[in-house]
């Protein structure tokens, strides 16, 4: 049995654990209240998803700024999961495709295949100015176009890069929570 010395006396591991549990019980849950529900209208396909969506992120040729903000949207500070959005690794499990960056010539077909592999109903969300209108990459030799030039887009999140709370707000529009 391990022992820990605190304030002049020896605690066993069990006593230390019991003290920690007591502190958790007396402190209670500490979390910020959720912001009000989004006022914007839900996309039509979102009504069938019933408040919970599986999200697949696709980088179609971005600078990685939007991916960093998406990762922040799912971290404990912004916590998109509490609103029913969860990241998944396979498009076959996904309901929503978060697409970032302008669609490059090499990513146009893989993006189409990824979205085609998703089950119905499915939504495509263009995240960032580059996904919406090619942003800084407009007219580039390797750029096929914006996401809407390759696939039908249900929702957009403007910004370069968009703030994590804007991404969470878009996902809340999809989940309705």
Coordinates of C-alpha atoms in Angstrom, one line a residue, residues 16-154:
X16 CA -6.4 10.3 -0.3
X17 CA -9.0 9.1 -2.8
X18 CA -11.9 9.5 -0.3
X19 CA -10.7 13.1 0.3
X20 CA -10.7 13.8 -3.4
X21 CA -14.2 12.3 -3.8
X22 CA -15.5 14.4 -0.9
X23 CA -14.1 17.5 -2.5
X24 CA -15.8 16.7 -5.8
X25 CA -19.1 16.0 -4.1
X26 CA -19.0 19.3 -2.2
X27 CA -17.9 21.4 -5.1
X28 CA -20.5 20.0 -7.6
X29 CA -20.4 20.4 -11.3
X30 CA -18.7 23.5 -12.6
X31 CA -19.5 24.5 -16.1
X32 CA -20.6 27.7 -17.9
X33 CA -24.2 27.8 -18.9
X34 CA -25.0 27.1 -22.6
X35 CA -25.6 30.1 -24.8
X36 CA -29.1 30.6 -26.1
X37 CA -30.3 28.3 -28.9
X38 CA -29.5 29.6 -32.4
X39 CA -32.3 31.7 -33.9
X40 CA -31.4 30.8 -37.5
X41 CA -33.5 28.2 -39.3
X42 CA -32.3 24.6 -39.4
X43 CA -31.4 23.1 -42.8
X44 CA -34.2 20.7 -44.0
X45 CA -32.1 17.5 -43.7
X46 CA -31.1 18.4 -40.1
X47 CA -34.7 17.9 -38.9
X48 CA -34.3 14.1 -39.6
X49 CA -31.1 13.9 -37.5
X50 CA -33.0 14.4 -34.2
X51 CA -30.5 16.5 -32.3
X52 CA -27.4 14.4 -32.7
X53 CA -24.9 14.3 -35.6
X54 CA -21.7 12.5 -36.5
X55 CA -19.2 14.9 -38.1
X56 CA -16.5 14.1 -40.6
X57 CA -13.9 16.8 -41.4
X58 CA -12.5 17.0 -44.9
X59 CA -9.5 19.2 -45.8
X60 CA -10.0 19.9 -49.5
X61 CA -6.8 22.0 -49.8
X62 CA -6.7 24.5 -46.9
X63 CA -3.9 26.2 -45.1
X64 CA -4.8 24.3 -41.9
X65 CA -6.2 27.4 -40.1
X66 CA -9.8 26.2 -40.2
X67 CA -8.8 22.7 -39.0
X68 CA -7.1 24.3 -35.9
X69 CA -10.4 26.2 -35.2
X70 CA -12.5 23.0 -35.7
X71 CA -10.2 21.2 -33.2
X72 CA -10.8 24.1 -30.8
X73 CA -14.5 23.8 -31.3
X74 CA -14.4 20.3 -30.0
X75 CA -12.0 21.0 -27.1
X76 CA -13.3 21.2 -23.5
X77 CA -13.7 25.0 -23.7
X78 CA -16.2 25.2 -26.6
X79 CA -17.3 21.6 -26.3
X80 CA -19.4 21.0 -29.4
X81 CA -20.1 17.5 -28.2
X82 CA -22.5 18.9 -25.5
X83 CA -24.7 20.1 -28.3
X84 CA -24.9 16.7 -30.0
X85 CA -22.0 16.9 -32.5
X86 CA -19.3 14.2 -32.5
X87 CA -16.3 13.7 -34.7
X88 CA -16.0 10.4 -36.5
X89 CA -13.2 9.0 -38.6
X90 CA -15.2 7.4 -41.4
X91 CA -17.6 9.1 -43.8
X92 CA -19.7 5.9 -43.6
X93 CA -20.5 6.9 -40.0
X94 CA -21.0 10.6 -40.7
X95 CA -24.1 12.7 -41.1
X96 CA -22.3 16.0 -41.6
X97 CA -19.2 16.8 -43.7
X98 CA -17.3 19.9 -42.5
X99 CA -15.3 20.9 -45.6
X100 CA -12.4 23.4 -45.4
X101 CA -10.3 25.1 -47.9
X102 CA -10.7 25.6 -51.6
X103 CA -11.2 22.3 -53.5
X104 CA -8.0 21.5 -55.3
X105 CA -7.9 19.6 -58.5
X106 CA -6.5 16.6 -56.7
X107 CA -9.2 16.7 -54.0
X108 CA -12.3 17.2 -56.1
X109 CA -13.0 13.5 -56.8
X110 CA -12.0 12.3 -53.3
X111 CA -14.4 14.9 -51.8
X112 CA -17.2 13.7 -54.0
X113 CA -16.5 10.1 -53.1
X114 CA -16.4 11.0 -49.4
X115 CA -19.8 12.7 -49.4
X116 CA -21.2 9.9 -51.6
X117 CA -20.1 7.4 -49.0
X118 CA -22.2 9.2 -46.3
X119 CA -25.6 7.8 -45.5
X120 CA -28.8 9.8 -45.9
X121 CA -29.7 12.4 -44.7
X122 CA -26.4 14.2 -45.1
X123 CA -25.3 17.8 -44.8
X124 CA -22.3 19.6 -46.3
X125 CA -21.0 22.6 -44.3
X126 CA -18.4 24.8 -46.0
X127 CA -16.1 26.2 -43.2
X128 CA -14.1 29.3 -43.9
X129 CA -13.8 31.9 -46.6
X130 CA -11.7 29.6 -48.8
X131 CA -14.4 26.9 -48.8
X132 CA -17.1 29.5 -49.6
X133 CA -15.3 31.5 -52.4
X134 CA -11.7 30.2 -52.6
X135 CA -10.5 33.2 -50.4
X136 CA -6.8 33.8 -50.9
X137 CA -6.4 30.9 -53.3
X138 CA -9.0 32.2 -55.9
X139 CA -7.6 31.8 -59.4
X140 CA -4.8 29.5 -58.4
X141 CA -3.6 26.9 -61.0
X142 CA -4.4 24.0 -58.7
X143 CA -7.8 25.1 -57.5
X144 CA -10.9 23.5 -58.9
X145 CA -13.2 25.9 -57.1
X146 CA -15.2 26.5 -54.0
X147 CA -17.0 23.6 -52.3
X148 CA -20.3 24.7 -53.8
X149 CA -18.7 24.4 -57.3
X150 CA -18.1 20.7 -56.5
X151 CA -21.0 19.7 -54.2
X152 CA -24.3 21.2 -53.0
X153 CA -23.6 23.1 -49.7
X154 CA -26.2 23.2 -47.0

